[in-house]
Coordinates of C-alpha atoms in Angstrom, one line a residue:
Chain A
M1 CA -88.2 13.7 61.2
S2 CA -86.0 15.1 58.5
D3 CA -86.1 14.2 54.9
A4 CA -82.8 12.4 55.1
E5 CA -84.2 10.0 57.7
R6 CA -86.9 8.7 55.5
W7 CA -84.1 7.2 53.4
T8 CA -84.0 4.1 55.6
P9 CA -81.4 1.4 55.8
A10 CA -82.1 -2.1 54.5
E11 CA -84.2 -4.1 56.9
D12 CA -83.0 -7.0 59.0
L13 CA -84.2 -10.1 57.2
G14 CA -82.8 -13.2 58.8
G15 CA -83.1 -12.1 62.4
P16 CA -80.3 -11.8 64.9
A17 CA -79.2 -15.5 64.6
E18 CA -78.5 -15.2 60.8
P19 CA -75.0 -13.9 60.2
L20 CA -74.9 -10.6 58.3
L21 CA -72.3 -11.9 56.0
K22 CA -71.4 -15.5 55.2
V23 CA -68.4 -16.2 52.9
E24 CA -67.9 -19.7 51.5
R25 CA -64.6 -20.7 49.9
L26 CA -64.0 -17.3 48.3
T27 CA -61.2 -17.6 45.7
K28 CA -59.4 -15.3 43.4
H29 CA -56.4 -16.3 41.3
F30 CA -55.0 -13.4 39.3
P31 CA -53.5 -14.5 36.0
V32 CA -49.8 -13.6 35.8
K33 CA -48.2 -12.6 32.5
S34 CA -46.3 -15.6 31.4
A35 CA -42.6 -15.2 30.7
G36 CA -42.8 -16.8 27.2
L37 CA -45.3 -17.7 24.6
F38 CA -45.1 -21.4 25.4
Q39 CA -45.0 -21.3 29.1
R40 CA -47.9 -22.6 31.0
K41 CA -50.3 -20.0 32.4
R42 CA -49.5 -19.1 35.9
V43 CA -51.7 -17.5 38.6
A44 CA -51.1 -15.7 41.8
R45 CA -53.3 -17.2 44.5
A46 CA -54.3 -14.0 46.1
V47 CA -57.3 -15.4 48.0
D48 CA -57.6 -19.1 48.2
G49 CA -60.7 -20.7 49.6
V50 CA -61.5 -18.3 52.4
S51 CA -64.6 -19.0 54.5
F52 CA -65.8 -16.9 57.4
T53 CA -68.9 -15.3 58.8
I54 CA -69.6 -11.9 60.3
A55 CA -72.3 -11.7 62.9
K56 CA -74.7 -8.8 63.1
G57 CA -73.4 -5.9 65.1
E58 CA -69.9 -7.3 65.6
T59 CA -66.5 -6.0 64.4
L60 CA -64.3 -8.5 62.6
G61 CA -60.7 -7.5 62.6
V62 CA -58.6 -8.8 59.7
V63 CA -54.8 -8.8 60.1
G64 CA -51.8 -10.0 58.2
E65 CA -48.7 -8.9 56.3
S66 CA -48.9 -6.9 53.1
G67 CA -49.9 -9.1 50.2
C68 CA -51.7 -11.7 52.4
G69 CA -55.0 -11.0 50.6
K70 CA -56.8 -8.8 53.1
S71 CA -57.6 -6.0 50.6
T72 CA -58.4 -8.4 47.8
T73 CA -60.9 -10.1 50.1
A74 CA -62.5 -6.8 50.8
R75 CA -62.7 -6.0 47.1
L76 CA -64.1 -9.4 46.3
L77 CA -66.8 -8.9 48.9
M78 CA -67.7 -5.5 47.3
H79 CA -67.5 -7.3 43.9
L80 CA -65.1 -4.6 42.7
I81 CA -63.2 -7.7 41.5
E82 CA -65.1 -10.7 40.3
P83 CA -64.4 -13.8 42.5
D84 CA -63.3 -16.9 40.6
A85 CA -65.2 -19.2 43.0
G86 CA -67.1 -19.0 46.2
E87 CA -70.3 -17.7 47.6
V88 CA -71.1 -14.5 49.5
I89 CA -74.4 -14.6 51.4
F90 CA -75.6 -11.3 52.8
D91 CA -78.2 -11.7 55.5
G92 CA -79.5 -14.9 54.1
E93 CA -79.5 -13.7 50.4
L94 CA -77.0 -15.1 48.0
V95 CA -75.2 -12.3 46.2
G96 CA -75.7 -12.5 42.4
E97 CA -78.9 -14.6 42.7
T98 CA -81.4 -13.2 45.2
L99 CA -79.4 -10.1 45.9
G100 CA -78.3 -7.9 43.0
L101 CA -75.0 -6.1 43.0
R102 CA -76.5 -2.7 43.0
E103 CA -78.6 -3.5 46.1
L104 CA -75.6 -5.2 47.7
R105 CA -73.6 -2.1 47.3
R106 CA -76.2 -0.1 49.1
R107 CA -76.0 -2.4 52.1
M108 CA -72.3 -2.9 52.1
Q109 CA -69.9 0.1 51.8
M110 CA -66.2 0.5 52.0
V111 CA -63.7 3.1 53.3
F112 CA -60.2 3.0 51.7
Q113 CA -56.8 3.6 53.1
D114 CA -55.7 6.6 51.0
S115 CA -58.0 9.4 52.1
Y116 CA -56.8 11.7 49.2
A117 CA -57.0 9.1 46.4
S118 CA -60.5 8.2 47.5
L119 CA -61.9 11.6 46.8
N120 CA -62.3 13.0 43.3
P121 CA -60.0 16.0 43.3
R122 CA -62.3 17.9 40.9
L123 CA -65.4 17.5 43.0
T124 CA -66.3 19.5 46.1
I125 CA -67.0 17.6 49.2
V126 CA -70.8 18.1 48.7
D127 CA -70.6 16.6 45.2
S128 CA -68.7 13.6 46.5
L129 CA -71.1 13.0 49.3
T130 CA -74.3 13.4 47.2
F131 CA -73.0 11.3 44.3
A132 CA -74.1 7.9 45.6
P133 CA -77.5 8.9 47.0
V134 CA -78.3 10.7 43.7
V135 CA -77.3 7.6 41.8
H136 CA -79.7 5.7 44.0
G137 CA -82.5 8.1 43.2
V138 CA -82.5 10.4 46.1
P139 CA -83.6 14.0 45.0
A140 CA -80.8 16.5 45.0
A141 CA -82.2 18.7 47.8
Q142 CA -82.7 15.8 50.0
A143 CA -79.2 14.4 49.3
L144 CA -77.8 17.8 50.2
A145 CA -79.5 17.8 53.6
L146 CA -78.3 14.2 54.1
A147 CA -74.7 15.3 53.2
S148 CA -74.6 18.1 55.8
E149 CA -76.3 15.8 58.4
L150 CA -73.6 13.1 57.8
L151 CA -70.8 15.6 58.1
E152 CA -72.1 16.6 61.5
Q153 CA -72.3 13.0 62.4
V154 CA -68.6 12.5 61.6
G155 CA -67.7 15.7 63.6
L156 CA -67.2 18.2 60.7
D157 CA -68.9 21.5 60.3
P158 CA -70.9 21.3 57.1
K159 CA -70.7 25.1 56.6
V160 CA -67.0 24.9 56.4
V161 CA -66.5 21.6 54.7
L162 CA -69.3 21.2 52.1
G163 CA -68.0 23.6 49.6
R164 CA -64.4 22.7 49.8
Y165 CA -62.2 20.6 47.6
P166 CA -60.3 17.6 49.0
H167 CA -56.9 19.2 48.8
E168 CA -58.2 21.9 51.1
L169 CA -58.8 19.5 54.0
S170 CA -56.4 17.7 56.3
G171 CA -55.9 13.9 56.1
G172 CA -58.1 13.3 59.2
Q173 CA -60.8 15.5 57.8
R174 CA -60.7 13.8 54.5
Q175 CA -61.0 10.4 56.1
R176 CA -64.0 11.6 58.1
V177 CA -65.5 12.7 54.8
N178 CA -64.8 9.2 53.3
I179 CA -66.6 7.7 56.3
A180 CA -69.5 10.0 55.8
R181 CA -69.7 9.1 52.2
A182 CA -69.7 5.4 53.0
L183 CA -72.6 6.0 55.4
A184 CA -74.6 8.1 52.9
L185 CA -76.2 4.9 51.5
K186 CA -77.2 3.8 55.1
P187 CA -75.3 0.5 54.8
R188 CA -75.4 -2.2 57.3
L189 CA -71.9 -3.5 56.8
V190 CA -68.9 -1.2 56.4
I191 CA -65.6 -2.6 55.3
L192 CA -62.8 -0.4 56.6
D193 CA -59.7 -1.3 54.5
E194 CA -56.8 0.2 56.5
A195 CA -59.0 3.1 57.1
V196 CA -57.0 4.6 59.9
S197 CA -53.5 3.3 58.9
A198 CA -52.4 6.4 57.0
L199 CA -53.4 8.8 59.8
D200 CA -51.0 10.0 62.4
K201 CA -51.5 8.6 65.9
S202 CA -53.6 11.2 67.6
V203 CA -55.9 11.6 64.6
E204 CA -56.0 7.8 64.3
A205 CA -57.3 7.6 67.9
Q206 CA -60.0 10.2 67.2
V207 CA -61.2 8.5 64.1
L208 CA -61.2 5.1 65.9
N209 CA -63.4 6.6 68.6
L210 CA -65.6 8.1 65.9
L211 CA -66.0 4.7 64.3
V212 CA -67.0 3.1 67.6
E213 CA -69.5 5.9 68.1
L214 CA -71.0 5.6 64.7
K215 CA -71.3 1.9 65.0
Q216 CA -73.5 2.2 68.0
R217 CA -75.5 5.1 66.6
F218 CA -76.3 3.5 63.2
D219 CA -76.3 -0.1 64.3
L220 CA -73.4 -1.0 62.0
T221 CA -71.3 -4.1 61.5
Y222 CA -67.6 -3.6 60.7
M223 CA -65.0 -5.6 58.8
F224 CA -61.9 -3.9 60.0
I225 CA -58.8 -4.6 57.9
S226 CA -55.5 -3.5 59.4
H227 CA -51.9 -4.4 59.8
D228 CA -51.9 -2.8 63.3
L229 CA -52.5 -5.5 65.9
N230 CA -53.0 -3.0 68.7
V231 CA -55.8 -1.2 66.8
V232 CA -57.5 -4.5 66.0
H233 CA -57.2 -5.5 69.7
Y234 CA -58.9 -2.2 70.6
I235 CA -61.8 -2.2 68.1
A236 CA -62.5 -5.8 67.1
D237 CA -64.7 -8.5 68.7
R238 CA -63.2 -11.3 66.6
A239 CA -59.9 -11.4 64.7
M240 CA -59.0 -13.2 61.5
V241 CA -55.4 -13.7 60.8
M242 CA -54.5 -14.2 57.1
Y243 CA -51.4 -15.5 55.5
L244 CA -50.8 -15.8 51.8
G245 CA -54.4 -15.9 50.8
K246 CA -55.6 -18.3 53.5
I247 CA -57.0 -18.0 57.0
A248 CA -54.4 -19.0 59.6
E249 CA -56.5 -18.4 62.7
L250 CA -59.9 -17.0 63.4
G251 CA -61.4 -16.5 66.8
P252 CA -62.4 -14.1 69.6
V253 CA -59.9 -11.2 70.0
E254 CA -59.4 -11.9 73.7
A255 CA -58.7 -15.6 73.1
I256 CA -56.3 -15.0 70.2
Y257 CA -54.4 -12.2 71.9
A258 CA -54.2 -14.1 75.3
A259 CA -53.2 -17.4 73.8
P260 CA -52.3 -17.3 70.1
R261 CA -52.3 -20.9 68.6
H262 CA -51.0 -20.6 65.1
P263 CA -47.2 -20.1 65.0
Y264 CA -47.7 -17.2 62.6
T265 CA -50.1 -15.5 65.0
R266 CA -47.6 -16.0 67.7
A267 CA -44.8 -14.4 65.6
L268 CA -47.1 -11.5 64.7
L269 CA -48.0 -10.8 68.3
A270 CA -44.4 -11.1 69.4
A271 CA -43.3 -8.5 66.8
R272 CA -45.7 -6.0 68.3
L273 CA -44.2 -2.9 69.8
S274 CA -44.7 -2.4 73.4
T275 CA -44.6 0.7 75.6
D276 CA -43.3 -1.3 78.5
P277 CA -39.5 -1.0 78.7
Q278 CA -39.3 -4.4 80.5
A279 CA -41.0 -6.1 77.5
R280 CA -38.1 -5.2 75.2
T281 CA -37.6 -7.8 72.4
Y282 CA -34.3 -8.5 70.7
A283 CA -35.1 -11.6 68.7
V284 CA -36.7 -11.0 65.3
A285 CA -39.9 -12.9 65.4
L286 CA -40.2 -13.6 61.7
E287 CA -37.6 -13.1 59.0
G288 CA -37.9 -12.4 55.4
D289 CA -40.9 -11.8 53.2
P290 CA -43.8 -14.1 52.6
P291 CA -43.2 -16.5 49.7
N292 CA -44.4 -15.7 46.3
P293 CA -48.2 -16.4 45.9
I294 CA -47.5 -17.5 42.4
D295 CA -45.8 -20.7 43.6
P296 CA -46.9 -21.1 47.2
P297 CA -45.1 -23.7 49.3
S298 CA -46.7 -27.2 49.2
G299 CA -48.7 -28.2 52.2
C300 CA -48.9 -25.5 54.8
R301 CA -48.0 -22.2 53.3
F302 CA -46.3 -20.9 56.4
R303 CA -44.0 -23.8 56.8
T304 CA -41.0 -22.1 55.0
R305 CA -40.9 -19.5 57.9
C306 CA -42.4 -21.6 60.6
P307 CA -40.0 -22.5 63.5
L308 CA -42.1 -25.6 64.3
A309 CA -42.4 -27.0 60.8
A310 CA -42.4 -30.8 60.5
E311 CA -42.4 -33.3 57.6
V312 CA -46.2 -33.4 57.5
C313 CA -46.4 -29.7 57.0
A314 CA -44.8 -30.0 53.6
A315 CA -46.8 -33.0 52.6
Q316 CA -50.4 -31.9 53.2
E317 CA -52.4 -28.8 53.7
P318 CA -53.5 -28.3 57.3
A319 CA -57.2 -28.7 58.0
T320 CA -59.1 -26.1 60.0
V321 CA -59.6 -27.4 63.5
E322 CA -61.6 -26.0 66.4
V323 CA -59.4 -25.2 69.4
G324 CA -61.9 -23.3 71.6
P325 CA -65.4 -21.8 71.4
G326 CA -65.5 -20.0 68.0
H327 CA -61.8 -20.3 67.8
S328 CA -60.3 -22.2 64.8
V329 CA -56.8 -22.6 63.5
A330 CA -55.3 -24.1 60.4
C331 CA -52.2 -25.9 61.7
H332 CA -51.2 -29.5 62.0
L333 CA -50.0 -28.9 65.5
Y334 CA -53.6 -28.9 66.7
D335 CA -54.9 -31.7 64.5
P336 CA -54.4 -35.1 66.1
A337 CA -55.4 -36.7 62.8
S338 CA -52.6 -35.0 60.9
G339 CA -49.8 -37.3 62.2
N340 CA -47.8 -34.4 63.6
R341 CA -46.0 -35.9 66.6
E342 CA -46.5 -32.8 68.8
A343 CA -50.2 -32.5 67.9
Q344 CA -51.3 -35.0 70.5
A345 CA -49.6 -33.1 73.3
N346 CA -51.3 -29.8 72.3
V347 CA -54.9 -30.9 72.3
Chain B
M1 CA -80.1 12.7 64.0
E2 CA -82.0 16.1 64.4
S3 CA -79.8 19.0 63.5
S4 CA -80.5 22.6 62.7
V5 CA -77.8 22.9 60.1
A6 CA -79.2 20.0 58.0
T7 CA -82.5 21.7 57.5
T8 CA -81.1 25.2 56.8
M9 CA -78.6 24.0 54.2
T10 CA -80.0 24.9 50.8
P11 CA -78.4 25.1 47.4
Q12 CA -78.3 28.9 47.8
S13 CA -76.4 28.9 51.1
L14 CA -74.1 26.2 49.6
K15 CA -73.1 28.5 46.8
A16 CA -71.9 31.1 49.3
I17 CA -69.5 28.7 50.9
R18 CA -68.2 27.0 47.8
S19 CA -64.5 27.2 47.2
P20 CA -63.3 29.4 44.4
G21 CA -62.2 26.3 42.6
Y22 CA -60.1 25.6 39.5
G23 CA -61.7 28.2 37.2
S24 CA -60.6 31.2 39.1
L25 CA -57.2 29.8 40.0
F26 CA -56.7 29.2 36.3
V27 CA -57.7 32.7 35.3
R28 CA -55.5 34.2 38.1
R29 CA -52.4 32.3 36.9
L30 CA -53.1 33.2 33.2
R31 CA -53.3 36.9 34.0
A32 CA -49.8 36.9 35.3
D33 CA -48.4 35.2 32.2
R34 CA -47.7 38.0 29.7
V35 CA -46.3 35.9 26.9
T36 CA -49.3 33.6 26.8
L37 CA -51.6 36.5 26.9
A38 CA -49.8 38.2 24.0
C39 CA -49.9 35.0 21.9
L40 CA -53.6 34.5 22.7
A41 CA -54.1 38.2 21.6
I42 CA -52.4 37.6 18.3
L43 CA -54.4 34.5 17.7
V44 CA -57.6 36.4 18.4
V45 CA -56.7 39.1 16.0
I46 CA -55.9 36.6 13.2
A47 CA -59.1 34.7 13.9
L48 CA -61.2 37.8 14.0
A49 CA -59.7 39.1 10.7
A50 CA -60.4 35.7 9.1
I51 CA -63.9 35.6 10.4
F52 CA -64.9 39.2 9.4
A53 CA -62.7 39.3 6.3
D54 CA -65.8 40.3 4.2
H55 CA -66.3 43.4 6.3
L56 CA -62.8 44.7 6.3
A57 CA -62.9 46.7 3.0
L58 CA -60.1 44.6 1.5
A59 CA -59.4 44.2 -2.2
D60 CA -60.9 41.2 -3.9
P61 CA -58.5 38.3 -3.2
L62 CA -59.2 36.7 -6.5
K63 CA -58.9 39.8 -8.8
T64 CA -55.9 39.4 -11.0
S65 CA -53.9 42.1 -12.8
M66 CA -51.2 41.4 -15.4
V67 CA -49.6 44.8 -15.0
R68 CA -49.4 44.8 -11.2
R69 CA -47.7 41.4 -10.8
L70 CA -45.2 40.9 -7.9
K71 CA -45.2 44.4 -6.5
P72 CA -43.0 44.9 -3.5
I73 CA -44.2 45.5 0.0
G74 CA -45.4 49.1 0.6
T75 CA -46.7 49.8 -2.9
P76 CA -49.8 52.1 -2.6
G77 CA -52.9 50.0 -2.9
F78 CA -50.9 46.9 -2.3
W79 CA -49.5 47.4 1.2
L80 CA -48.2 43.9 1.4
G81 CA -47.3 43.7 -2.3
S82 CA -49.0 41.5 -4.9
D83 CA -48.6 37.9 -6.0
E84 CA -47.5 36.4 -9.3
L85 CA -51.0 37.0 -10.7
G86 CA -51.3 40.6 -9.4
R87 CA -53.6 39.7 -6.6
D88 CA -53.5 41.8 -3.4
M89 CA -51.3 39.9 -0.8
L90 CA -53.0 41.5 2.3
S91 CA -56.4 40.4 1.2
R92 CA -55.1 36.9 0.2
L93 CA -53.4 36.5 3.6
V94 CA -56.5 37.4 5.5
Y95 CA -58.7 35.2 3.4
G96 CA -56.1 32.5 3.4
G97 CA -56.1 32.6 7.2
R98 CA -59.7 31.7 7.0
M99 CA -58.8 28.4 5.3
S100 CA -55.7 27.8 7.3
L101 CA -57.4 28.3 10.7
L102 CA -60.3 26.1 9.5
M103 CA -57.7 23.4 8.6
G104 CA -56.0 23.9 12.0
T105 CA -59.1 23.6 14.2
W106 CA -61.5 21.2 12.5
P107 CA -59.3 18.1 12.3
V108 CA -58.1 18.6 15.8
A109 CA -61.7 19.1 17.2
N110 CA -62.9 16.0 15.4
A111 CA -59.9 14.0 16.6
V112 CA -60.4 15.1 20.2
I113 CA -64.0 13.9 20.2
V114 CA -63.4 10.6 18.4
G115 CA -60.0 9.9 19.8
G116 CA -60.8 11.1 23.3
A117 CA -64.0 8.9 23.4
L118 CA -62.2 5.8 22.1
G119 CA -59.3 6.3 24.6
I120 CA -61.5 6.8 27.6
V121 CA -63.6 3.8 26.8
A122 CA -60.5 1.7 26.2
G123 CA -58.9 2.9 29.4
Y124 CA -62.0 2.4 31.6
A125 CA -63.1 -0.9 30.1
G126 CA -59.6 -2.5 30.0
G127 CA -59.4 -6.1 28.9
W128 CA -60.1 -7.2 25.4
L129 CA -61.9 -4.0 24.4
N130 CA -58.8 -2.1 25.3
M131 CA -56.7 -4.5 23.3
A132 CA -58.9 -4.2 20.3
I133 CA -58.9 -0.4 20.3
M134 CA -55.3 0.1 21.1
R135 CA -53.9 -2.5 18.6
T136 CA -56.0 -0.9 15.8
V137 CA -54.6 2.5 16.8
D138 CA -51.1 1.0 16.7
V139 CA -51.6 0.1 13.0
F140 CA -52.0 3.8 12.2
Y141 CA -49.0 4.6 14.4
A142 CA -46.8 2.5 12.1
F143 CA -47.1 5.2 9.4
P144 CA -45.3 8.6 9.6
S145 CA -48.0 11.2 10.1
V146 CA -47.2 13.2 7.0
L147 CA -47.1 10.1 4.8
L148 CA -50.4 9.0 6.2
A149 CA -52.0 12.3 5.6
V150 CA -50.7 12.4 2.0
A151 CA -51.8 8.8 1.4
I152 CA -55.3 9.3 2.7
S153 CA -56.0 12.5 1.0
G154 CA -54.3 11.2 -2.2
A155 CA -56.7 8.2 -2.1
L156 CA -59.7 10.3 -1.4
G157 CA -58.8 12.9 -3.9
S158 CA -58.0 16.6 -3.4
G159 CA -60.4 19.0 -1.8
L160 CA -61.0 20.7 1.5
K161 CA -63.3 18.0 3.0
N162 CA -61.0 15.2 2.2
A163 CA -58.0 17.0 3.6
I164 CA -59.9 17.5 6.9
V165 CA -60.8 13.8 6.9
A166 CA -57.2 12.9 6.3
L167 CA -55.8 15.1 9.0
T168 CA -58.5 13.9 11.5
V169 CA -57.4 10.3 10.9
V170 CA -53.8 11.3 11.4
F171 CA -54.5 13.0 14.8
I172 CA -56.8 10.3 16.2
P173 CA -54.1 7.7 17.2
P174 CA -52.0 10.0 19.5
L175 CA -55.2 11.3 21.2
V176 CA -56.5 7.8 21.8
R177 CA -53.1 7.0 23.4
I178 CA -53.2 10.1 25.6
A179 CA -56.8 9.6 26.7
E180 CA -56.2 5.9 27.3
T181 CA -53.1 6.5 29.5
A182 CA -54.9 9.1 31.5
A183 CA -58.1 7.1 31.9
T184 CA -56.2 3.9 32.9
Q185 CA -54.4 5.9 35.6
V186 CA -57.6 7.5 36.9
R187 CA -59.5 4.2 36.8
G188 CA -57.2 2.6 39.3
L189 CA -57.7 5.4 41.8
D190 CA -59.7 4.7 44.9
Y191 CA -62.4 7.3 44.1
V192 CA -63.4 5.5 41.0
E193 CA -63.5 2.2 43.0
A194 CA -65.6 4.0 45.6
A195 CA -67.9 5.2 42.8
R196 CA -68.2 1.7 41.5
A197 CA -68.9 0.5 45.1
S198 CA -71.7 3.0 45.3
G199 CA -73.5 1.1 42.5
A200 CA -73.2 3.8 39.8
G201 CA -73.2 2.7 36.2
A202 CA -70.2 3.0 33.8
A203 CA -71.6 5.9 31.9
T204 CA -72.2 7.9 35.1
I205 CA -68.7 7.1 36.5
I206 CA -67.1 8.1 33.2
R207 CA -69.1 11.4 33.1
V208 CA -68.6 12.5 36.7
H209 CA -65.3 10.9 37.7
L210 CA -63.3 10.1 34.7
L211 CA -63.9 12.9 32.2
P212 CA -63.0 15.9 34.4
N213 CA -59.8 14.3 35.4
V214 CA -58.8 13.1 31.9
L215 CA -59.8 16.2 30.0
G216 CA -56.8 18.2 31.2
P217 CA -54.0 16.2 29.4
I218 CA -56.2 15.7 26.3
V219 CA -56.9 19.5 26.0
V220 CA -53.3 20.4 26.5
Y221 CA -52.1 17.9 23.9
A222 CA -54.7 19.0 21.5
S223 CA -53.8 22.6 21.8
G224 CA -50.3 21.8 20.6
L225 CA -51.8 20.0 17.6
F226 CA -53.4 23.1 16.1
S227 CA -50.1 24.3 14.7
V228 CA -49.2 20.9 13.5
S229 CA -52.5 20.7 11.7
I230 CA -52.0 24.1 10.0
I231 CA -48.6 23.1 8.8
L232 CA -49.7 19.6 7.6
A233 CA -52.7 21.3 5.8
S234 CA -50.4 23.8 4.2
G235 CA -48.2 20.8 3.2
L236 CA -51.2 19.1 1.6
S237 CA -52.2 22.2 -0.2
F238 CA -48.6 22.7 -1.3
L239 CA -48.7 19.2 -2.8
G240 CA -52.0 20.0 -4.5
L241 CA -54.0 17.8 -2.2
G242 CA -55.8 20.3 0.0
V243 CA -57.3 23.6 -1.1
E244 CA -57.4 24.2 -4.8
P245 CA -56.4 27.3 -6.7
P246 CA -57.5 30.1 -7.0
Q247 CA -58.7 29.8 -3.4
A248 CA -56.3 31.5 -1.0
E249 CA -54.6 29.3 1.7
W250 CA -51.3 29.9 3.3
G251 CA -49.7 26.7 2.2
L252 CA -51.0 27.0 -1.3
M253 CA -49.8 30.6 -1.5
L254 CA -46.4 29.5 -0.4
N255 CA -46.3 27.0 -3.2
T256 CA -47.4 29.3 -6.0
L257 CA -45.1 32.1 -4.8
R258 CA -42.1 29.8 -4.6
Q259 CA -41.0 30.7 -8.2
A260 CA -41.0 34.4 -7.3
I261 CA -38.6 33.9 -4.4
Y262 CA -35.7 35.6 -6.4
V263 CA -37.9 38.4 -7.7
Q264 CA -39.8 39.4 -4.6
P265 CA -38.4 37.4 -1.6
W266 CA -40.1 39.5 1.0
V267 CA -43.5 39.0 -0.5
A268 CA -42.9 35.3 -1.2
I269 CA -42.2 34.5 2.4
L270 CA -45.2 36.3 3.8
P271 CA -47.5 33.2 3.8
G272 CA -44.7 31.2 5.5
A273 CA -44.3 34.0 8.1
M274 CA -48.0 33.8 8.8
I275 CA -47.9 30.0 9.3
F276 CA -44.9 30.4 11.5
A277 CA -46.4 33.2 13.6
T278 CA -49.7 31.3 14.0
S279 CA -48.0 28.0 15.0
I280 CA -45.6 29.7 17.4
C281 CA -48.5 31.5 19.0
F282 CA -50.5 28.3 19.3
N283 CA -47.5 26.5 20.8
M284 CA -46.7 29.2 23.3
A285 CA -50.3 29.6 24.2
S286 CA -50.8 25.9 24.8
D287 CA -47.6 25.8 26.9
G288 CA -49.0 28.7 29.0
L289 CA -52.4 27.0 29.3
R290 CA -50.7 23.8 30.4
A291 CA -48.8 25.6 33.1
A292 CA -51.9 27.4 34.3
M293 CA -53.8 24.2 34.5
E294 CA -51.2 22.3 36.4
S295 CA -51.5 21.0 40.0
R296 CA -53.8 22.4 42.5
S297 CA -52.0 24.1 45.4

């Protein structure tokens, strides 16, 4: 057993039935600079009452357009931004009460999109990799052994890479280093915020396979944020579709991809590129940009772009309804109680 | 998880594979830059002469002589002439350099430490602390720098120490701004987020991640301030607020020799020429250093 292995991951507390992460009504409203001195204070509702769980060992894919609150959710979970309201429960422990931030950050780590900006340009790879373990009290020599071990795990040669600076590596190599850095604290949950989006396709595939491998080897749980639906289909067990700070649809990947319920999910999936020439699409699935989160539309936030919007959609916010095993959707079309005329037919 | 490399990797073997890094790149670039090297050489000569003035077998810079007043350049015994009280110009220029360089470096060094620290804290903390620091700095910005220096040293009274304090206060605001801007930029980058996500404290993050990336712009800006500081200090002495006679200082010498400008113009402009040469060299050298420190590839 090497020194590095004695630095063990946090133990499993709640057992397999307890979700690794439970998020309750997580909310973040960013204050917006008001136009004038006497104007009322306005806020951008970046994340608005988001609740979900991540089971142990699964991969939760999070998809949505830019600005839908995917990355803000990730940063709220890491407590890089303080949430306004809501609870985060990590393996049965309430973050901020029974589980301190420092300890949370050992158990939950994050990989960012921009592989270059995520590495300090003035530090060699070894310094970047050993930073976190040293902060957590691992002796320098042991941290060094751990760093070279981790580099091997992510498919890089420590002899070549350890002494280099970030600008001397390729994008794929840098992202592998970032993954290694996230694993240096032996976390149980890794949040991958568009971690493969900036890589070119062949490298992206390699890194995705690496992520799948590492997940098995280290018994990890992933929250995989991406705008690429195909990638989420490939890697995720469940998918969460976000729109303007809210969850539109949440359920098993196979169920969602086979039969998307929410009109937004349908539009997203229809806009996907296909390699099949027969499946060519001409109609634009969804036009324009999402509305401004400073003044989101009343009722359902998607109604301004929804082809199926009815009066009730403007009047009241849709409740989240169960449409299948573990599959929920926030749309009046599936809620018989909503008064939407078509709802009865859908259920 | 067993691997042979992991166990053989030691700090010694790591040293062998470490990249050459910024230091050597910086030196390599600087070597190719003749102008910068020449300016640095001139500055070193002036500095060495000032430091070792006592060992240079110069005439006494304070010894006056009524008969040898205002001798031209090249007079035997007075190779750079003599001033209005018959003191040896060469000696006074060298000893004056001592004062002038002191006035050039001390205020800047103080301001870098104080202003840099304030700016980095403001930039990293953000929020109300940033507001408090930056708005206070803005108050000082409202005054023209020369006026501020004159006002402060006027209020504190003349003397070397007070002049240094006055100049330090003048240089702090721009340095706070530079440091704050750089720190704010770096703070938003993912590697600082990643460091925060690793559970490191603010002090550690500032030391390891912020400081090395913020120091560049601060040092470059500060190197350009040396010449400004020398000139402002000369100005204060010229106004009678800095160094007091009979002490030699370039600005003060320029002031006292001003009346002799029609009698011995070449001698009278010597202190000014020294100020000019030193500031030009500082400016050129700082430009060269800036270029040598720039981007990585």
